[in-house]
Short mmCIF file of C-alpha atoms in Angstrom, two decimals:
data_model
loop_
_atom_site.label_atom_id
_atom_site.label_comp_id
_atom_site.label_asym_id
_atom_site.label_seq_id
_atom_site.Cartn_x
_atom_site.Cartn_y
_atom_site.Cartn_z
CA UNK A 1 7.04 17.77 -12.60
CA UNK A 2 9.26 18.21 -9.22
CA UNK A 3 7.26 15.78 -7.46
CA UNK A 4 8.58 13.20 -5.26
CA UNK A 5 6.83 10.16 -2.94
CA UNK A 6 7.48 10.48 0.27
CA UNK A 7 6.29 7.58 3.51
CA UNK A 8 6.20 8.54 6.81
CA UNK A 9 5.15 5.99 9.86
CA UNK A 10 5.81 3.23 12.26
CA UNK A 11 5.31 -0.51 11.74
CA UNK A 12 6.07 -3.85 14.04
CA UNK A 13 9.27 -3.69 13.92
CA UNK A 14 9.86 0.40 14.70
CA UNK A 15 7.44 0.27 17.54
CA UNK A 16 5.22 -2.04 19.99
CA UNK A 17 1.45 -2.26 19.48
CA UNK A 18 0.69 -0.28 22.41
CA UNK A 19 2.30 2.67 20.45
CA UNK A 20 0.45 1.08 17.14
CA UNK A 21 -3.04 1.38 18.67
CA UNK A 22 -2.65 4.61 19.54
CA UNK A 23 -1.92 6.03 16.40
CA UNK A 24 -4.72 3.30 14.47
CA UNK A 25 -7.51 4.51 12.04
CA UNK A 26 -10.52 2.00 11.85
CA UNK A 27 -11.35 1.65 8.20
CA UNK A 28 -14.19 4.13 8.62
CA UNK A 29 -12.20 6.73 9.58
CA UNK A 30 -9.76 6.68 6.53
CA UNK A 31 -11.41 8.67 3.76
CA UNK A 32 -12.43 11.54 6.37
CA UNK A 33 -8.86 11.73 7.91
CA UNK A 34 -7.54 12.09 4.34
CA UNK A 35 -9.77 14.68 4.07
CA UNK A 36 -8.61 16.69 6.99
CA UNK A 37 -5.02 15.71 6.36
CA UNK A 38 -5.13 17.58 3.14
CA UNK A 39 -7.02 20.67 4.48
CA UNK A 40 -4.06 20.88 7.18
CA UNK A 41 -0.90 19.68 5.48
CA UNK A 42 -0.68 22.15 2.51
CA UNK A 43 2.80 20.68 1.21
CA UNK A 44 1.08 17.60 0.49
CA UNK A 45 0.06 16.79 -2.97
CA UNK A 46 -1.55 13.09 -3.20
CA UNK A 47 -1.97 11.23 -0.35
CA UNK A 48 -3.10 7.61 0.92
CA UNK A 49 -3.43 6.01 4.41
CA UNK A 50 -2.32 2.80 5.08
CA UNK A 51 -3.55 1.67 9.23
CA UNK A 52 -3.61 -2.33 9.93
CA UNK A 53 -2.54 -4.34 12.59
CA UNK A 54 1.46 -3.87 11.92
CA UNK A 55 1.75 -0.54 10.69
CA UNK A 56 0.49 2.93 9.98
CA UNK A 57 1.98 5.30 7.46
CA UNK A 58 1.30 7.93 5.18
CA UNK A 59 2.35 7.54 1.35
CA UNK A 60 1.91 10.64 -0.22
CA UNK A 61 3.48 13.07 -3.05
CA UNK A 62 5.12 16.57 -2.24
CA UNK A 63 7.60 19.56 -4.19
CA UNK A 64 9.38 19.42 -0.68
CA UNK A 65 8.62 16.08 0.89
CA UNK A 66 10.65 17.21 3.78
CA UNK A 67 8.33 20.38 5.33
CA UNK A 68 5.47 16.99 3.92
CA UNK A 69 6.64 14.57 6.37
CA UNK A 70 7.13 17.18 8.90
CA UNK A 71 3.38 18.53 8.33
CA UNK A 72 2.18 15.23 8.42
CA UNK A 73 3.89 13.98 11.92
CA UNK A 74 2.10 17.24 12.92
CA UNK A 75 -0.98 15.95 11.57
CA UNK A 76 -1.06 12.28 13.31
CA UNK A 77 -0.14 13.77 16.76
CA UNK A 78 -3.30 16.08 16.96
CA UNK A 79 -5.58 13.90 14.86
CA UNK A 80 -4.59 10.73 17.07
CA UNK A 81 -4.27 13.73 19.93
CA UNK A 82 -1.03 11.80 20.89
CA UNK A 83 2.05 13.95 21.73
CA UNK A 84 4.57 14.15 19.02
CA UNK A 85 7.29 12.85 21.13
CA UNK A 86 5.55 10.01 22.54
CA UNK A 87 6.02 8.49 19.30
CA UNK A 88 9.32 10.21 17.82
CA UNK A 89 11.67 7.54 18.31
CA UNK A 90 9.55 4.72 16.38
CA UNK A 91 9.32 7.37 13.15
CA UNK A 92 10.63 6.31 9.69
CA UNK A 93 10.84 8.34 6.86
CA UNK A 94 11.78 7.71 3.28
CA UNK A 95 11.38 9.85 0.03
CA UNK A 96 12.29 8.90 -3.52
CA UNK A 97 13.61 5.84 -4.80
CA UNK A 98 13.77 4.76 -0.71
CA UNK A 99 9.80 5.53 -0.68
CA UNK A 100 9.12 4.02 -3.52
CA UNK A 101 10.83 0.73 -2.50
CA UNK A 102 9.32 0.52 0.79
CA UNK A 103 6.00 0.85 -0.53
CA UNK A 104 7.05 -2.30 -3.03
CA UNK A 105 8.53 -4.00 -0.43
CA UNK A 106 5.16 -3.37 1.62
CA UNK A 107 3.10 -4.81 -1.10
CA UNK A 108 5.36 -7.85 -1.71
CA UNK A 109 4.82 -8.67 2.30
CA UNK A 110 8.41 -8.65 2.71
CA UNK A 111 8.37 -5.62 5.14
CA UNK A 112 5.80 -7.90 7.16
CA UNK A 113 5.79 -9.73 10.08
CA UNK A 114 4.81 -12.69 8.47
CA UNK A 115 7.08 -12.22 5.05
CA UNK A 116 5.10 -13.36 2.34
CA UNK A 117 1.22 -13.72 4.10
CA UNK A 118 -1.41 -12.58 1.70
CA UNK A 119 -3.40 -9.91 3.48
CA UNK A 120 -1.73 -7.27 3.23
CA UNK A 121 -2.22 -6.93 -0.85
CA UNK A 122 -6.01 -6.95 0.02
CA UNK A 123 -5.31 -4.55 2.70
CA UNK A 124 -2.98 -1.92 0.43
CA UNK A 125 -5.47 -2.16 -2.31
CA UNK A 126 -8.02 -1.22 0.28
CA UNK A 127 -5.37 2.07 1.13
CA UNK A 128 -5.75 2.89 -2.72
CA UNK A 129 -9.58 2.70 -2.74
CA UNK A 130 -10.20 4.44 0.27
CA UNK A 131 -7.82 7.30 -1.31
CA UNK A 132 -9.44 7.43 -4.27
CA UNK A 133 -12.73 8.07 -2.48
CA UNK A 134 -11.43 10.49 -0.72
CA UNK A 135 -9.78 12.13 -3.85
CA UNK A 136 -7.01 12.16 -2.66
CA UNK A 137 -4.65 10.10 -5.27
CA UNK A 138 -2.93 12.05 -8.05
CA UNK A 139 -0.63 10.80 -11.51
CA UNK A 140 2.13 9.52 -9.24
CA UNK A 141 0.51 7.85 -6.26
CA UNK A 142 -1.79 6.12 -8.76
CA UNK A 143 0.69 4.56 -10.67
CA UNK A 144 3.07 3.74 -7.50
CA UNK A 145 0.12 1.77 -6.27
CA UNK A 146 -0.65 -0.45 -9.40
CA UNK A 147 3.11 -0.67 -9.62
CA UNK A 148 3.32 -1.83 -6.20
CA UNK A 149 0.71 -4.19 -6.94
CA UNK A 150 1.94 -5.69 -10.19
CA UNK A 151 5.57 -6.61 -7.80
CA UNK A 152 3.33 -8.60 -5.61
CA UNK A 153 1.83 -10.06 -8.68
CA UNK A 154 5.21 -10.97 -9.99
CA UNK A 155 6.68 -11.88 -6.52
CA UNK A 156 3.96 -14.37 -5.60
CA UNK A 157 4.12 -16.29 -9.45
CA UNK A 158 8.09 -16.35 -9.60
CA UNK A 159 8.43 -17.28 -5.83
CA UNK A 160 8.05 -19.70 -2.99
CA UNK A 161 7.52 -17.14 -0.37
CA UNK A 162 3.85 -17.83 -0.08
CA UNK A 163 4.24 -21.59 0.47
CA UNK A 164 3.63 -22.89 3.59
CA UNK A 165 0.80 -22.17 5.76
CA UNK A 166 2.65 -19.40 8.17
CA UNK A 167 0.32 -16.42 9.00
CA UNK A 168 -0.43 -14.71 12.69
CA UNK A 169 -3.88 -16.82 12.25
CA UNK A 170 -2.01 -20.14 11.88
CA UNK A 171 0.59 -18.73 14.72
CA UNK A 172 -2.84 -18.08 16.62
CA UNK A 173 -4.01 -22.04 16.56
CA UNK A 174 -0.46 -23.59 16.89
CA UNK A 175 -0.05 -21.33 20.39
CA UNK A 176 -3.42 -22.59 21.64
CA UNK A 177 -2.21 -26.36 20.40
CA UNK A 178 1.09 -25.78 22.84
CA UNK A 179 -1.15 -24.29 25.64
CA UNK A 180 -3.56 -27.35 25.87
CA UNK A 181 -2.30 -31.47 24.38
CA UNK A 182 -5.34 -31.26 22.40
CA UNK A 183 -8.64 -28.98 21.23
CA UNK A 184 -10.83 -31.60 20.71
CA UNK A 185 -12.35 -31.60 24.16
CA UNK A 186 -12.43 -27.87 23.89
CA UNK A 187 -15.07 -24.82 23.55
CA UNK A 188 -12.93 -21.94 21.38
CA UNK A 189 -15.02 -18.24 21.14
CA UNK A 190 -14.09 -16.14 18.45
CA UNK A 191 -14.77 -12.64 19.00
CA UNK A 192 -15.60 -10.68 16.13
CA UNK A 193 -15.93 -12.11 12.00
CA UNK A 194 -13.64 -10.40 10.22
CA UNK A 195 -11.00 -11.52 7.81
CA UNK A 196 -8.11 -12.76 9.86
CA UNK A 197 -10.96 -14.44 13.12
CA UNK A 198 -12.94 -16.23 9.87
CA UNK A 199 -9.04 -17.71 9.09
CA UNK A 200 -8.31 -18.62 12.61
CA UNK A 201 -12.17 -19.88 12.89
CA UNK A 202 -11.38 -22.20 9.56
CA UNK A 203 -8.27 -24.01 11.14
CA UNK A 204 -9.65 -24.90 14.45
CA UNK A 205 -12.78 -26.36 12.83
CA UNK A 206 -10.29 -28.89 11.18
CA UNK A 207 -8.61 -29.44 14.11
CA UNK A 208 -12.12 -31.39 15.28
CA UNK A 209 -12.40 -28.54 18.41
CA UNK A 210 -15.77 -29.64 20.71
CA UNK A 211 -17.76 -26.32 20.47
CA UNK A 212 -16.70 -23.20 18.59
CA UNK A 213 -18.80 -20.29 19.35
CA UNK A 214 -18.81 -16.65 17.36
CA UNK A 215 -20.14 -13.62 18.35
CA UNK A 216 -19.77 -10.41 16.24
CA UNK A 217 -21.16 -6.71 16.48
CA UNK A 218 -22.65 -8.25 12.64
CA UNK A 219 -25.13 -10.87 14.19
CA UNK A 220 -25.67 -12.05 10.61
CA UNK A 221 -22.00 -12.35 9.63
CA UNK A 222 -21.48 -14.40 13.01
CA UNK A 223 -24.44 -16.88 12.15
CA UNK A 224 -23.32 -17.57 8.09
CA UNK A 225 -19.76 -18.61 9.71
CA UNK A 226 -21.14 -20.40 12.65
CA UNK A 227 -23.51 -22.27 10.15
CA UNK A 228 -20.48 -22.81 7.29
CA UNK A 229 -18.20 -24.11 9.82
CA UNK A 230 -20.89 -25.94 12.51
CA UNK A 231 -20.20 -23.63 15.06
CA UNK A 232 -23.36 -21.65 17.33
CA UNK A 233 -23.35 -17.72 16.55
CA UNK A 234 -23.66 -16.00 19.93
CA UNK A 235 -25.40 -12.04 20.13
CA UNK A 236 -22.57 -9.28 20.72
CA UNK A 237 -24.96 -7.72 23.52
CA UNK A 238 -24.89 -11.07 25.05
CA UNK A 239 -21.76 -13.04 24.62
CA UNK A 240 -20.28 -12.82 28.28
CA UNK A 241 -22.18 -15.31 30.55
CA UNK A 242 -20.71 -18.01 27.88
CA UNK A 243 -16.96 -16.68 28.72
CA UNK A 244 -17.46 -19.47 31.90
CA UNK A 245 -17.56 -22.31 29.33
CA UNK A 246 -14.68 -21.25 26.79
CA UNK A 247 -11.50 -22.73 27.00
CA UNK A 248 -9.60 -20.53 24.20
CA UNK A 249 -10.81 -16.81 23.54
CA UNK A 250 -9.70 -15.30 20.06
CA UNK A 251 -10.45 -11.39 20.16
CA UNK A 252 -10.56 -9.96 16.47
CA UNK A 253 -12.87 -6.94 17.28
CA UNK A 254 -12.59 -3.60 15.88
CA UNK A 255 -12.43 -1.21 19.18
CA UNK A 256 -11.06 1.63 20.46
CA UNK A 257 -10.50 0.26 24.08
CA UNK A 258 -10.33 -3.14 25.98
CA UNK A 259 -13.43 -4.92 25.32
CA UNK A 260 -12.65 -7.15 28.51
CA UNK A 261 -10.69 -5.85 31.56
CA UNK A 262 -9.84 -7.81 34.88
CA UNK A 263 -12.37 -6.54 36.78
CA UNK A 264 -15.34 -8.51 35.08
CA UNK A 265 -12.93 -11.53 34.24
CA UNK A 266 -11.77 -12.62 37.93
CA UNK A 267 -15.54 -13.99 38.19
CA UNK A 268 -15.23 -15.69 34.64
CA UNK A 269 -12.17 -17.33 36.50
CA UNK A 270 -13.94 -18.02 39.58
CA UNK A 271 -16.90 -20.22 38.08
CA UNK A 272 -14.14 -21.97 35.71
CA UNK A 273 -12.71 -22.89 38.94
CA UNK A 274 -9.33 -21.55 37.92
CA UNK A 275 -8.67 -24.13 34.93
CA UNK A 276 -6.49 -22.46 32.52
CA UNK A 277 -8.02 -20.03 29.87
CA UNK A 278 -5.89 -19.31 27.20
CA UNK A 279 -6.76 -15.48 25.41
CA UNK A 280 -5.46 -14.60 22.02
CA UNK A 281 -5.75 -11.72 21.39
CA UNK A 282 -5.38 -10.05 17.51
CA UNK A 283 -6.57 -6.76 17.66
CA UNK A 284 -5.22 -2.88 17.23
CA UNK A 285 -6.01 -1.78 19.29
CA UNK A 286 -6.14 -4.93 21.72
CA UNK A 287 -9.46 -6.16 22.33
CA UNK A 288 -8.01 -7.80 25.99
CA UNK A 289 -6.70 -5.34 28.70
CA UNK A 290 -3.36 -6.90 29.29
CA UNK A 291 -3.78 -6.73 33.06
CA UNK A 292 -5.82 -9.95 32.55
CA UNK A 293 -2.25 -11.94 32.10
CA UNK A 294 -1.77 -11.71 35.91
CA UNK A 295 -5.09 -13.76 36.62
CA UNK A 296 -4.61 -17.33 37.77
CA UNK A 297 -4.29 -19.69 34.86
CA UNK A 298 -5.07 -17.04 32.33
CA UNK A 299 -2.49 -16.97 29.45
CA UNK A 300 -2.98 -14.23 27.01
CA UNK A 301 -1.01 -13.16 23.78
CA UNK A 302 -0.95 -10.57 21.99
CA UNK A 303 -0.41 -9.81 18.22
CA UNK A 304 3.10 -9.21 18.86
CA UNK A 305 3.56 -12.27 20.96
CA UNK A 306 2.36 -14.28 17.69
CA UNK A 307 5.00 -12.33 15.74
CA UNK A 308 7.51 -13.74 17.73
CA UNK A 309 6.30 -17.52 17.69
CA UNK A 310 5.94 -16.91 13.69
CA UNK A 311 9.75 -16.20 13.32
CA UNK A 312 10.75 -19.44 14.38
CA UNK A 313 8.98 -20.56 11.28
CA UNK A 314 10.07 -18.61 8.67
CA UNK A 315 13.45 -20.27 7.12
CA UNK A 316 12.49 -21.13 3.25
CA UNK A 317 10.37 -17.87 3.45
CA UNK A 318 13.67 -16.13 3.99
CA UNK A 319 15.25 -17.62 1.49
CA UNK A 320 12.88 -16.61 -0.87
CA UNK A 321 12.71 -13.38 -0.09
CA UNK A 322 15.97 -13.14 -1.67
CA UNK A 323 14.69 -13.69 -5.00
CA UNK A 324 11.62 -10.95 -4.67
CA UNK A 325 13.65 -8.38 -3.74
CA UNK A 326 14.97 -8.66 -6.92
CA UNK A 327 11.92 -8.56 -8.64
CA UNK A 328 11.84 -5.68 -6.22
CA UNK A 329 14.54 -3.70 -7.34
CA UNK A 330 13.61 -4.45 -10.90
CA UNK A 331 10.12 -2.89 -11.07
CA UNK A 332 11.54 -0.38 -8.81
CA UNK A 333 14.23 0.96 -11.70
CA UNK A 334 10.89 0.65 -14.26
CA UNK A 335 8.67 2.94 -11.69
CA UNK A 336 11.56 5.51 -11.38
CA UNK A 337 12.73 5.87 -15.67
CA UNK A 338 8.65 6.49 -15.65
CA UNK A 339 8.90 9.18 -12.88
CA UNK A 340 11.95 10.60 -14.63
CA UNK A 341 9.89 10.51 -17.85
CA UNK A 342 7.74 13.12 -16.12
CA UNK A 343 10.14 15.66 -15.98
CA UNK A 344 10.60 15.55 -19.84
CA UNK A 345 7.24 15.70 -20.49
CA UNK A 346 7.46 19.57 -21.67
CA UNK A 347 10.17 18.90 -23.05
CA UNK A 348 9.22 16.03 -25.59
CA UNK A 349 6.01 18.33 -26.40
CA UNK A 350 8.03 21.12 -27.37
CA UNK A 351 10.34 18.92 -29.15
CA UNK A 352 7.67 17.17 -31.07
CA UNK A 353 5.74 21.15 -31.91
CA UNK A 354 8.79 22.31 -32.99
CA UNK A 355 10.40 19.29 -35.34
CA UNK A 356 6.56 19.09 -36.88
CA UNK A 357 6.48 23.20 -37.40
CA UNK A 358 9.52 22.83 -39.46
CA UNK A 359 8.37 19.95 -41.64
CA UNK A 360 4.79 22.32 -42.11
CA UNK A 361 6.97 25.25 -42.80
CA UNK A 362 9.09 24.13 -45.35
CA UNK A 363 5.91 22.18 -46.73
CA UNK A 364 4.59 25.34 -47.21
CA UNK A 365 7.28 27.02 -49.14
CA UNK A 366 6.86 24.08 -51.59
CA UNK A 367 3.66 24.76 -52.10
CA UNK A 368 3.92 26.35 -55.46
CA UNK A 369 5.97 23.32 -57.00
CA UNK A 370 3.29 20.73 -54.91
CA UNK A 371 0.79 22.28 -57.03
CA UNK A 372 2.02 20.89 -60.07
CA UNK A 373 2.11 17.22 -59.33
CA UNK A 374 -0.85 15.16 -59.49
CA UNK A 375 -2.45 14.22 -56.42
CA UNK A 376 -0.83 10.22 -56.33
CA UNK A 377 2.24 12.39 -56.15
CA UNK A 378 1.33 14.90 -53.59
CA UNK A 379 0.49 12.21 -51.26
CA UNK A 380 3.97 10.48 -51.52
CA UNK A 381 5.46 13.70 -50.87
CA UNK A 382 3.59 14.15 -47.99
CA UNK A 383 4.18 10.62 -46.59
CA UNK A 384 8.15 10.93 -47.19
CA UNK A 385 8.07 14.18 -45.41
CA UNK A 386 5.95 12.82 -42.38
CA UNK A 387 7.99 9.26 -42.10
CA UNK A 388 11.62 11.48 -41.77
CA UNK A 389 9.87 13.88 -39.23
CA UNK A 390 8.81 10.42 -37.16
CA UNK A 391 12.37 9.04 -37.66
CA UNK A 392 13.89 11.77 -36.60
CA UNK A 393 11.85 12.90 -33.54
CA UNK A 394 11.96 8.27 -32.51
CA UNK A 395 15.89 8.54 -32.30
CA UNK A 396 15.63 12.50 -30.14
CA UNK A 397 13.11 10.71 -27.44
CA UNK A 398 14.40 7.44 -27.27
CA UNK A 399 17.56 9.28 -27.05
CA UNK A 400 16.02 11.64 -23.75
CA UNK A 401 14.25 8.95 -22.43
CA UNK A 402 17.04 6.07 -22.44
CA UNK A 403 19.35 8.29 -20.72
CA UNK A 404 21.93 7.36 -18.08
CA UNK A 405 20.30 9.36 -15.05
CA UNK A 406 23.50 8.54 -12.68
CA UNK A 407 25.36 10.69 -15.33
CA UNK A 408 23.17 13.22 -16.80
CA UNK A 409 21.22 15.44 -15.23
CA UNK A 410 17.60 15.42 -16.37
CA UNK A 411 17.09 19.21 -16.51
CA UNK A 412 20.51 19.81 -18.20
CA UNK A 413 19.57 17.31 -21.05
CA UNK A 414 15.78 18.58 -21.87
CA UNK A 415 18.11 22.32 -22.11
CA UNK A 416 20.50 20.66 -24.28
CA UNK A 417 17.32 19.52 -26.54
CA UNK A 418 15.56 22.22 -26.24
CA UNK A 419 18.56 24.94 -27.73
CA UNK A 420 19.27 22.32 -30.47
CA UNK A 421 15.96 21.94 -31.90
CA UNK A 422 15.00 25.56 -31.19
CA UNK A 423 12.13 25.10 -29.35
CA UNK A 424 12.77 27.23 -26.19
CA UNK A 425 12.24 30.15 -29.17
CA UNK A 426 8.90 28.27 -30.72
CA UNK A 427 6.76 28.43 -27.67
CA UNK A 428 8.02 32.11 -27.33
CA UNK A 429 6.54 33.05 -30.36
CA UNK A 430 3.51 31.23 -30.39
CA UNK A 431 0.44 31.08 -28.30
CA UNK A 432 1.11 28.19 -25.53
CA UNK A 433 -2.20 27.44 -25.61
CA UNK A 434 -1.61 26.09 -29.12
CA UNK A 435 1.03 23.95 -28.38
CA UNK A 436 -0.32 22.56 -24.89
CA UNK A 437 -3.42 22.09 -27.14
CA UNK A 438 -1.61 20.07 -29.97
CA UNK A 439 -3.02 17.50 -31.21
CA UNK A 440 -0.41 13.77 -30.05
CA UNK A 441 -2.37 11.25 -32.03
CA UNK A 442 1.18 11.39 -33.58
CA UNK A 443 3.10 9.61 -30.72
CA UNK A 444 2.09 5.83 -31.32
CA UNK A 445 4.13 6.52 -34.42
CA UNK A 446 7.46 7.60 -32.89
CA UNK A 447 7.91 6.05 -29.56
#
């Protein structure tokens, strides 16, 4: 199999979230983009999407994962219907063992902006789903998924790099601590329920905040939070004459525009009578039009403004990140002898047809003189001959499969094999469809 994983996309750290949100798929729009991305990128082989607040990229499996990567730039630019160039620059590509890496790395949350915060597991096992549905997930990209999640498995027992309570939703209530001396005496809104504004909506609440109010396009989502946490759930359609009373606003919505602009906010500022409002604002795309920041006493954030306010909090984190990367590069050299493995795959096959035609063959010149022993006999025959044909064919694989691969080239050594054993002249002579349909109950006996 000449297959090989290829990424292509931007993150945090390659470009700023106005580029981000431009290039963003909401969840719904995953499965249906894979769709189209196959239908248009015909290098591409398996394919998954990964879009969340830091990063978009494309993890997929290609023959030439160059003419991929370039198919599937192509691909973003019109489906986003963003000029190529606009986003050039903030591009990263990788392919291989540097792919395969990244995606661990990914997993591991040590390519995050918070290294070692939990979501983004949840949110690369949601990548894998959504390419399932859509079909779109082969051999390779299946098993460089679970791989990827078995790292952060292993990363999060045999580390520290979870400890510690430093996530963008944390970063979120320690800015609006700095902003005002205390949130007791204050009214927080939380716009929109989901995963990362029910976080941020679970720390103020201990904080002992006055009046938290949550409004959500899911009324019914906003009012089992708001009851759980003693909070008031507020209707989407109808959340902006309350904006007069709220002292910190936490946007969390999914949208493809500003939700809020200045235009309808310099009256919210008015009948505050100009005492500070603090905005935070956590979406991508942003839910707050960033004009707003030049209001009077308005103070907004942005995702990438909690970024920065999270490195300053990051030391022991850092440290251990040291020790998963390598757990990192362990699983990686595991993920890569099994990718290797692929490419003897015919190989082994043949090898294993044509060691077990020989033992049948000369089996079957003996038949005569097998004949003449009684059937106790015949049977220990027949296991002697089968345990040598196991033996031998255990030491040939391990042999292939516990090569050096810095040394020895993978096609060169399943040739080598091949002309030894005679097999490149077996599945000449014989119908392939007998040998592709043999039989391998045989293999939990010899490897």
């Amino acid at each position: 199999m000449d297959q090989t994983l290829f990424i292509v996309g931007i993150n945090h750290r390659s470009a700023a979230v106005a580029l981000r949100e431009r290039l963003a798929f909401a969840d719904d729009e995953i499965v249906p983009a894979l769709d189209r991305l196959r239908e248009s990128c015909h290098a591409v082989a398996e394919a998954a999407l990964i879009s969340t607040c830091n990063r978009v990229e494309v993890v997929g499996v290609a023959a030439d994962a160059e003419r991929a990567t370039d198919e599937t730039l192509k691909f973003l630019a019109a489906d986003r219907k963003v000029e190529r160039a606009a986003f050039a620059d903030a591009i990263y590509s990788f392919a291989g063992r540097d792919a395969a890496r990244h995606l661990f790395r990914v997993g591991a949350s040590l390519d995050s902006m918070v290294v070692g915060e939990p979501q983004i597991l949840g949110q690369l096992k949601l990548a894998y789903a959504q390419a399932s549905e859509a079909r779109s997930v082969g051999l390779i990209l299946h098993r460089a998924f679970h791989k990827a999640f078995t790292v952060a498995k292993r990363v999060r027992k045999g580390t520290l790099i979870g400890h510690g309570s430093v996530s963008v939703s944390t970063a979120a209530v320690a800015l609006a601590g700095q902003i005002f001396d205390t949130l007791k005496d204050k009214t927080v809104m939380l716009m929109g329920a989901g995963k990362m504004a029910e976080l941020t909506a679970r720390q103020l609440s201990t904080l002992g905040i006055e009046s938290l109010l949550i409004t959500s396009r899911t009324f019914d989502r906003a009012v089992a939070l708001a009851r759980e946490l003693g909070g008031t759930a507020v209707p989407y359609d109808n959340y902006k004459p309350y904006l007069k009373m709220v002292d910190v606003l936490i946007g969390s919505v999914a949208s493809t525009k500003p939700v809020l602009g200045p235009d309808e906010f310099e009256s919210v500022v008015r009948e505050r009578r100009y005492r500070p409002m603090f905005l935070i604002d956590m979406g991508v795309p942003r839910n707050f039009d960033e004009r707003l920041n030049a209001l009077q006493n308005v103070y907004l954030y942005d995702i990438d403004d909690l970024g920065a306010l999270v490195q300053r909090s990051l030391g022991e984190r850092e440290r251990e990140a040291e020790k998963a990367e390598q757990i990192v590069e362990l699983e990686l050299e595991s993920f890569l002898k099994w990718l290797a493995g692929l490419d003897l795959t015919p190989t082994i096959k043949d090898i294993r047809y044509s060691v077990e035609r020989l033992r049948d063959d000369e089996m079957g010149r003996a038949r005569g003189w097998l004949a003449q022993l009684e059937p106790a006999e015949r049977e220990r025959v027949e296991l002697l001959t089968r345990g040598l044909t196991n033996k031998l064919l255990h030491r040939i694989l391990s042999g292939l499969k516990q090569r050096d691969d810095k040394t020895l080239d993978a096609a060169f050594t399943a040739e080598v094999a091949r002309r030894l054993l005679g097999a490149e002249f077996d599945a000449q002579d014989d119908d392939p469809d007998d040998a592709d349909n043999e039989n391998d109950d045989g293999d939990s006996g010899i490897e």
